[in-house]
Structure formats: C-alpha cells, structure tokens
Amino acid sequence: MIKVMFVCLGNICRSPLAEAVFAQRVKEQNLEGKLEVESCGTAAYHIGEKPDPRTITVAQHHHIPIDHRAQQLKKEHFNTFDYLIVMDESNASNAKEIEPANATSIMYKLRDFDTENEGSDVADPWFGDEDGFEVCYQTVDRCVDEFLHFLVKKHNLTSA
C-alpha cells in the first residue's frame, strides 16, 4: 500500500481538494487497495472542521466526492506516509521544521508534477472568491493526474 499525504496550511482548501481529486482518480483507475490518501495542514487553525464551503462547491461542480475533517501534520506522518505532497514553499518549510531525522517519506511540491509552471506554488484561494477555487481545482486536477501517473509507473501499479 502506497500512502500519500497532501499538505497545505489550514487543511480546508487546497489539500482536501487534492485528496478528494486523487481519491476519485484512484477509484476511476481501479487502483483502490494499492493507494491510500489523506490530507493535513501545517497549522492547527481548523482542526476537526469540514473543508471551506467554496472547496466543497468546486468539488461538487466537478463531481468529486469530498468528505474530510481537517487535521494537522505530525512528526509520525513522515514515517507512516510514503509521499508528502505540499502545496507551496511555505508548507514545505513548515513541514521541514518538524521533520524527524529518521523520516522515510519523500516530499514533493504538487506542482513538481505540473505540465504548466512546473515547480511553482499552488495558489491559496482562501482570500479570493469562487473563481480562485476554480483555478485551484484546475491546477490540482492537472497535477494530481501527473502525480498518479508517476506513482503508477514508479511502483508498477496495475488495476485491480
């Protein structure tokens, strides 16, 4: 089982959306049971909360089921997850501050898998309007597809 953790700041916008899109793509490709996904935030602002209503709206608009409660990144995640996928440089920096010396996970920025603006940050739509959440969805959708392709190839995953 390959375990993936998507990470943003508060875990109510970008990372739960990435988690939901990834879970949907895993289901569509019949890879359930081979990949596990969660998301979390580096900050404790929203622990236990559902995603931002605008995140839920954009997910529903694209027929992506989303059912999530915010949680915070913990030291043990660096050894229970194979991949930590952060949304921006700030998330990476915050994660590295708590990363234990014996960490086994591999950290990437989500846009390391982007076909447009590779390596840049996934913009945080929190302060914007619904249009920002749609832009976020488009970025996440594109990158998640490429990341999943990377995992399938790297780990020789086949459909169930």
PDB file of C-alpha atoms in Angstrom:
ATOM      1  CA  MET A   1       0.000   0.000   0.000  1.00  0.00           C
ATOM      2  CA  ILE A   2       1.439   3.351  -1.051  1.00  0.00           C
ATOM      3  CA  LYS A   3       0.363   6.156   1.271  1.00  0.00           C
ATOM      4  CA  VAL A   4       0.082   9.767   0.130  1.00  0.00           C
ATOM      5  CA  MET A   5      -0.489  12.848   2.326  1.00  0.00           C
ATOM      6  CA  PHE A   6      -1.382  16.169   0.692  1.00  0.00           C
ATOM      7  CA  VAL A   7      -0.334  19.154   2.819  1.00  0.00           C
ATOM      8  CA  CYS A   8      -1.362  22.820   2.853  1.00  0.00           C
ATOM      9  CA  LEU A   9      -1.632  25.446   5.590  1.00  0.00           C
ATOM     10  CA  GLY A  10      -5.069  25.030   7.186  1.00  0.00           C
ATOM     11  CA  ASN A  11      -6.285  21.826   5.513  1.00  0.00           C
ATOM     12  CA  ILE A  12      -9.629  23.282   4.406  1.00  0.00           C
ATOM     13  CA  CYS A  13      -8.943  24.434   0.825  1.00  0.00           C
ATOM     14  CA  ARG A  14      -6.100  23.070  -1.306  1.00  0.00           C
ATOM     15  CA  SER A  15      -5.056  19.818   0.363  1.00  0.00           C
ATOM     16  CA  PRO A  16      -8.550  18.381   0.974  1.00  0.00           C
ATOM     17  CA  LEU A  17      -9.370  19.201  -2.640  1.00  0.00           C
ATOM     18  CA  ALA A  18      -6.211  17.398  -3.783  1.00  0.00           C
ATOM     19  CA  GLU A  19      -7.077  14.459  -1.516  1.00  0.00           C
ATOM     20  CA  ALA A  20     -10.585  14.229  -2.990  1.00  0.00           C
ATOM     21  CA  VAL A  21      -9.435  14.510  -6.612  1.00  0.00           C
ATOM     22  CA  PHE A  22      -6.686  11.941  -6.038  1.00  0.00           C
ATOM     23  CA  ALA A  23      -9.112   9.518  -4.353  1.00  0.00           C
ATOM     24  CA  GLN A  24     -11.518   9.892  -7.277  1.00  0.00           C
ATOM     25  CA  ARG A  25      -8.745   9.236  -9.840  1.00  0.00           C
ATOM     26  CA  VAL A  26      -7.587   6.173  -7.871  1.00  0.00           C
ATOM     27  CA  LYS A  27     -11.154   4.851  -7.945  1.00  0.00           C
ATOM     28  CA  GLU A  28     -11.557   5.584 -11.672  1.00  0.00           C
ATOM     29  CA  GLN A  29      -8.343   3.699 -12.445  1.00  0.00           C
ATOM     30  CA  ASN A  30      -9.291   0.729 -10.252  1.00  0.00           C
ATOM     31  CA  LEU A  31      -6.277   1.252  -8.006  1.00  0.00           C
ATOM     32  CA  GLU A  32      -8.177   1.132  -4.714  1.00  0.00           C
ATOM     33  CA  GLY A  33      -6.345  -1.020  -2.203  1.00  0.00           C
ATOM     34  CA  LYS A  34      -2.998  -0.007  -3.691  1.00  0.00           C
ATOM     35  CA  LEU A  35      -3.013   3.679  -2.810  1.00  0.00           C
ATOM     36  CA  GLU A  36      -4.186   5.398   0.360  1.00  0.00           C
ATOM     37  CA  VAL A  37      -4.666   9.151   0.624  1.00  0.00           C
ATOM     38  CA  GLU A  38      -5.195  11.733   3.353  1.00  0.00           C
ATOM     39  CA  SER A  39      -4.546  15.435   3.753  1.00  0.00           C
ATOM     40  CA  CYS A  40      -3.487  17.736   6.550  1.00  0.00           C
ATOM     41  CA  GLY A  41      -2.341  21.258   7.309  1.00  0.00           C
ATOM     42  CA  THR A  42       0.831  22.546   8.856  1.00  0.00           C
ATOM     43  CA  ALA A  43      -1.181  24.855  11.139  1.00  0.00           C
ATOM     44  CA  ALA A  44      -3.793  23.995  13.765  1.00  0.00           C
ATOM     45  CA  TYR A  45      -6.305  26.686  12.750  1.00  0.00           C
ATOM     46  CA  HIS A  46      -9.111  24.414  11.572  1.00  0.00           C
ATOM     47  CA  ILE A  47      -8.613  21.005  13.210  1.00  0.00           C
ATOM     48  CA  GLY A  48     -11.836  18.997  13.018  1.00  0.00           C
ATOM     49  CA  GLU A  49     -13.535  21.368  10.578  1.00  0.00           C
ATOM     50  CA  LYS A  50     -15.014  20.453   7.217  1.00  0.00           C
ATOM     51  CA  PRO A  51     -13.462  21.966   4.073  1.00  0.00           C
ATOM     52  CA  ASP A  52     -14.214  25.581   3.192  1.00  0.00           C
ATOM     53  CA  PRO A  53     -17.701  25.787   1.605  1.00  0.00           C
ATOM     54  CA  ARG A  54     -16.107  27.091  -1.610  1.00  0.00           C
ATOM     55  CA  THR A  55     -13.889  23.972  -1.735  1.00  0.00           C
ATOM     56  CA  ILE A  56     -16.961  21.778  -1.358  1.00  0.00           C
ATOM     57  CA  THR A  57     -18.795  23.734  -4.066  1.00  0.00           C
ATOM     58  CA  VAL A  58     -15.986  23.446  -6.615  1.00  0.00           C
ATOM     59  CA  ALA A  59     -15.557  19.732  -5.865  1.00  0.00           C
ATOM     60  CA  GLN A  60     -19.277  19.105  -6.305  1.00  0.00           C
ATOM     61  CA  HIS A  61     -19.293  21.133  -9.526  1.00  0.00           C
ATOM     62  CA  HIS A  62     -16.699  18.705 -10.911  1.00  0.00           C
ATOM     63  CA  HIS A  63     -18.465  15.614  -9.493  1.00  0.00           C
ATOM     64  CA  ILE A  64     -15.699  14.958  -6.977  1.00  0.00           C
ATOM     65  CA  PRO A  65     -16.943  13.486  -3.686  1.00  0.00           C
ATOM     66  CA  ILE A  66     -15.362  15.261  -0.710  1.00  0.00           C
ATOM     67  CA  ASP A  67     -15.685  14.131   2.893  1.00  0.00           C
ATOM     68  CA  HIS A  68     -12.958  15.447   5.148  1.00  0.00           C
ATOM     69  CA  ARG A  69     -12.148  16.830   8.584  1.00  0.00           C
ATOM     70  CA  ALA A  70      -9.055  18.997   8.959  1.00  0.00           C
ATOM     71  CA  GLN A  71      -6.045  17.610  10.778  1.00  0.00           C
ATOM     72  CA  GLN A  72      -2.543  18.864  11.475  1.00  0.00           C
ATOM     73  CA  LEU A  73       0.726  17.459  10.144  1.00  0.00           C
ATOM     74  CA  LYS A  74       2.542  15.462  12.821  1.00  0.00           C
ATOM     75  CA  LYS A  75       6.061  14.058  13.083  1.00  0.00           C
ATOM     76  CA  GLU A  76       4.789  10.488  12.749  1.00  0.00           C
ATOM     77  CA  HIS A  77       3.328  11.278   9.307  1.00  0.00           C
ATOM     78  CA  PHE A  78       6.889  11.435   7.992  1.00  0.00           C
ATOM     79  CA  ASN A  79       7.187   7.701   8.604  1.00  0.00           C
ATOM     80  CA  THR A  80       3.619   6.500   8.041  1.00  0.00           C
ATOM     81  CA  PHE A  81       3.255   8.105   4.604  1.00  0.00           C
ATOM     82  CA  ASP A  82       5.446   7.368   1.606  1.00  0.00           C
ATOM     83  CA  TYR A  83       4.832  10.750  -0.006  1.00  0.00           C
ATOM     84  CA  LEU A  84       4.118  14.165   1.481  1.00  0.00           C
ATOM     85  CA  ILE A  85       2.863  16.460  -1.268  1.00  0.00           C
ATOM     86  CA  VAL A  86       2.938  20.120  -0.235  1.00  0.00           C
ATOM     87  CA  MET A  87       1.133  22.952  -1.988  1.00  0.00           C
ATOM     88  CA  ASP A  88       3.763  25.684  -1.683  1.00  0.00           C
ATOM     89  CA  GLU A  89       7.224  26.648  -0.418  1.00  0.00           C
ATOM     90  CA  SER A  90       5.811  27.848   2.902  1.00  0.00           C
ATOM     91  CA  ASN A  91       4.196  24.449   3.505  1.00  0.00           C
ATOM     92  CA  ALA A  92       7.491  22.750   2.637  1.00  0.00           C
ATOM     93  CA  SER A  93       9.402  24.977   5.045  1.00  0.00           C
ATOM     94  CA  ASN A  94       6.862  24.421   7.838  1.00  0.00           C
ATOM     95  CA  ALA A  95       6.943  20.664   7.269  1.00  0.00           C
ATOM     96  CA  LYS A  96      10.741  20.544   7.304  1.00  0.00           C
ATOM     97  CA  GLU A  97      10.725  22.277  10.705  1.00  0.00           C
ATOM     98  CA  ILE A  98       9.061  19.265  12.308  1.00  0.00           C
ATOM     99  CA  GLU A  99      10.529  16.540  10.087  1.00  0.00           C
ATOM    100  CA  PRO A 100      12.252  13.934  12.262  1.00  0.00           C
ATOM    101  CA  ALA A 101      15.807  12.842  11.489  1.00  0.00           C
ATOM    102  CA  ASN A 102      14.608   9.309  10.693  1.00  0.00           C
ATOM    103  CA  ALA A 103      11.903  10.399   8.218  1.00  0.00           C
ATOM    104  CA  THR A 104      11.267   7.931   5.403  1.00  0.00           C
ATOM    105  CA  SER A 105       8.717   9.897   3.365  1.00  0.00           C
ATOM    106  CA  ILE A 106       9.587  11.721   0.172  1.00  0.00           C
ATOM    107  CA  MET A 107       8.415  15.327  -0.097  1.00  0.00           C
ATOM    108  CA  TYR A 108       7.391  16.993  -3.349  1.00  0.00           C
ATOM    109  CA  LYS A 109       5.519  20.143  -4.220  1.00  0.00           C
ATOM    110  CA  LEU A 110       2.337  19.255  -6.081  1.00  0.00           C
ATOM    111  CA  ARG A 111       3.347  21.475  -8.969  1.00  0.00           C
ATOM    112  CA  ASP A 112       6.554  19.471  -9.409  1.00  0.00           C
ATOM    113  CA  PHE A 113       4.111  17.338 -11.417  1.00  0.00           C
ATOM    114  CA  ASP A 114       2.586  20.222 -13.372  1.00  0.00           C
ATOM    115  CA  THR A 115       2.602  20.413 -17.141  1.00  0.00           C
ATOM    116  CA  GLU A 116       2.327  24.213 -16.759  1.00  0.00           C
ATOM    117  CA  ASN A 117       4.601  26.272 -14.476  1.00  0.00           C
ATOM    118  CA  GLU A 118       6.362  23.209 -13.100  1.00  0.00           C
ATOM    119  CA  GLY A 119       7.638  23.700  -9.561  1.00  0.00           C
ATOM    120  CA  SER A 120       5.617  26.809  -8.757  1.00  0.00           C
ATOM    121  CA  ASP A 121       3.178  27.089  -5.853  1.00  0.00           C
ATOM    122  CA  VAL A 122      -0.489  26.123  -5.849  1.00  0.00           C
ATOM    123  CA  ALA A 123      -2.083  29.495  -5.148  1.00  0.00           C
ATOM    124  CA  ASP A 124      -4.071  29.625  -1.917  1.00  0.00           C
ATOM    125  CA  PRO A 125      -7.653  30.609  -2.854  1.00  0.00           C
ATOM    126  CA  TRP A 126      -8.659  31.389   0.763  1.00  0.00           C
ATOM    127  CA  PHE A 127      -8.746  35.199   0.404  1.00  0.00           C
ATOM    128  CA  GLY A 128     -10.369  35.216  -3.029  1.00  0.00           C
ATOM    129  CA  ASP A 129     -13.731  34.366  -4.482  1.00  0.00           C
ATOM    130  CA  GLU A 130     -15.143  31.281  -6.190  1.00  0.00           C
ATOM    131  CA  ASP A 131     -13.029  31.938  -9.302  1.00  0.00           C
ATOM    132  CA  GLY A 132      -9.876  31.340  -7.272  1.00  0.00           C
ATOM    133  CA  PHE A 133     -11.214  27.973  -6.157  1.00  0.00           C
ATOM    134  CA  GLU A 134     -11.881  27.013  -9.774  1.00  0.00           C
ATOM    135  CA  VAL A 135      -8.312  27.974 -10.706  1.00  0.00           C
ATOM    136  CA  CYS A 136      -7.096  25.920  -7.735  1.00  0.00           C
ATOM    137  CA  TYR A 137      -9.192  22.961  -8.888  1.00  0.00           C
ATOM    138  CA  GLN A 138      -7.796  23.145 -12.420  1.00  0.00           C
ATOM    139  CA  THR A 139      -4.229  23.212 -11.084  1.00  0.00           C
ATOM    140  CA  VAL A 140      -4.842  20.381  -8.617  1.00  0.00           C
ATOM    141  CA  ASP A 141      -6.650  18.272 -11.212  1.00  0.00           C
ATOM    142  CA  ARG A 142      -3.837  18.601 -13.743  1.00  0.00           C
ATOM    143  CA  CYS A 143      -1.087  17.907 -11.191  1.00  0.00           C
ATOM    144  CA  VAL A 144      -2.838  15.010  -9.483  1.00  0.00           C
ATOM    145  CA  ASP A 145      -3.211  13.254 -12.837  1.00  0.00           C
ATOM    146  CA  GLU A 146       0.527  13.605 -13.483  1.00  0.00           C
ATOM    147  CA  PHE A 147       1.432  12.572  -9.923  1.00  0.00           C
ATOM    148  CA  LEU A 148      -0.761   9.473 -10.166  1.00  0.00           C
ATOM    149  CA  HIS A 149       0.853   8.600 -13.497  1.00  0.00           C
ATOM    150  CA  PHE A 150       4.264   8.980 -11.802  1.00  0.00           C
ATOM    151  CA  LEU A 151       3.227   6.609  -8.978  1.00  0.00           C
ATOM    152  CA  VAL A 152       1.777   4.014 -11.347  1.00  0.00           C
ATOM    153  CA  LYS A 153       4.980   3.983 -13.384  1.00  0.00           C
ATOM    154  CA  LYS A 154       7.404   4.123 -10.434  1.00  0.00           C
ATOM    155  CA  HIS A 155       5.668   1.408  -8.426  1.00  0.00           C
ATOM    156  CA  ASN A 156       4.450  -0.718 -11.358  1.00  0.00           C
ATOM    157  CA  LEU A 157       0.847  -0.430 -10.221  1.00  0.00           C
ATOM    158  CA  THR A 158      -1.835  -2.245 -12.186  1.00  0.00           C
ATOM    159  CA  SER A 159      -5.611  -2.030 -11.986  1.00  0.00           C
ATOM    160  CA  ALA A 160      -7.388  -4.375  -9.615  1.00  0.00           C
TER     161      ALA A 160
END
